[in-house]
Short mmCIF file of N, CA and C in Angstrom, two decimals:
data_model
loop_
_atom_site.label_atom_id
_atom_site.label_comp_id
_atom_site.label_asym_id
_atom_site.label_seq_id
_atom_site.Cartn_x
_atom_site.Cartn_y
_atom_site.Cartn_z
N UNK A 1286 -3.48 10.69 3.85
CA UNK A 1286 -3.00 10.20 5.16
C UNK A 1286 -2.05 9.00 5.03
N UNK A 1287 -1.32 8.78 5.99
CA UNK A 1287 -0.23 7.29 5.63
C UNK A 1287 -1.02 6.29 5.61
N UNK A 1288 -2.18 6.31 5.98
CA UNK A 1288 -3.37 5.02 5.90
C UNK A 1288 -3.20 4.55 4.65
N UNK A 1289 -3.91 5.40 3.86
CA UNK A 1289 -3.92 5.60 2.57
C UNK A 1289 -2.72 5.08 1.93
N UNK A 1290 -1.56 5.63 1.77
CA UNK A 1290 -0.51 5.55 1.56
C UNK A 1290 0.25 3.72 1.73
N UNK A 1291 0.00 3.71 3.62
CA UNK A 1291 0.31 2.19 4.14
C UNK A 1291 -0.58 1.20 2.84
N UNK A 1292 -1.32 1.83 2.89
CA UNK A 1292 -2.71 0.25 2.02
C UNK A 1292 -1.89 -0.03 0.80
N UNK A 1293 -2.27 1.44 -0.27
CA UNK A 1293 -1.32 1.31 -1.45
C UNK A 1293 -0.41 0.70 -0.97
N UNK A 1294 0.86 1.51 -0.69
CA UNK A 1294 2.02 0.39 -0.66
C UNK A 1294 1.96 -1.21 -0.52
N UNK A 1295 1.19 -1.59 0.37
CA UNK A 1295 0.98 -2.91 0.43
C UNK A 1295 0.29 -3.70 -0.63
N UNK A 1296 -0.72 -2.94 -1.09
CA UNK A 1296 -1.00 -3.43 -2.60
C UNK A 1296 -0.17 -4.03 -3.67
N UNK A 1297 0.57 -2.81 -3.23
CA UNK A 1297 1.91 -2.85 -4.29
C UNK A 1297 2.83 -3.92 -4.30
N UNK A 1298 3.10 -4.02 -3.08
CA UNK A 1298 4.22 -5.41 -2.68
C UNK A 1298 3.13 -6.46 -2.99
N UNK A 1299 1.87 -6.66 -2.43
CA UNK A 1299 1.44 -8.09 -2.80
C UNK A 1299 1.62 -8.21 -4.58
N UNK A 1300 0.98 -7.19 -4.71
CA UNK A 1300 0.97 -7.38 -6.37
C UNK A 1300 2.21 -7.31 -6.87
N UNK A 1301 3.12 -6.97 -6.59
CA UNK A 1301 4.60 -7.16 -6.53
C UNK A 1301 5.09 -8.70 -6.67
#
């Protein structure tokens, strides 16, 4: 689902 998807991504940028 983009939920899913939204979270990762944001993971990504913080840990980014």
């Amino acid at each position: 689902p983009a939920d899913i998807r939204a979270s990762l991504g944001k993971l990504g940028v913080l840990k980014a």
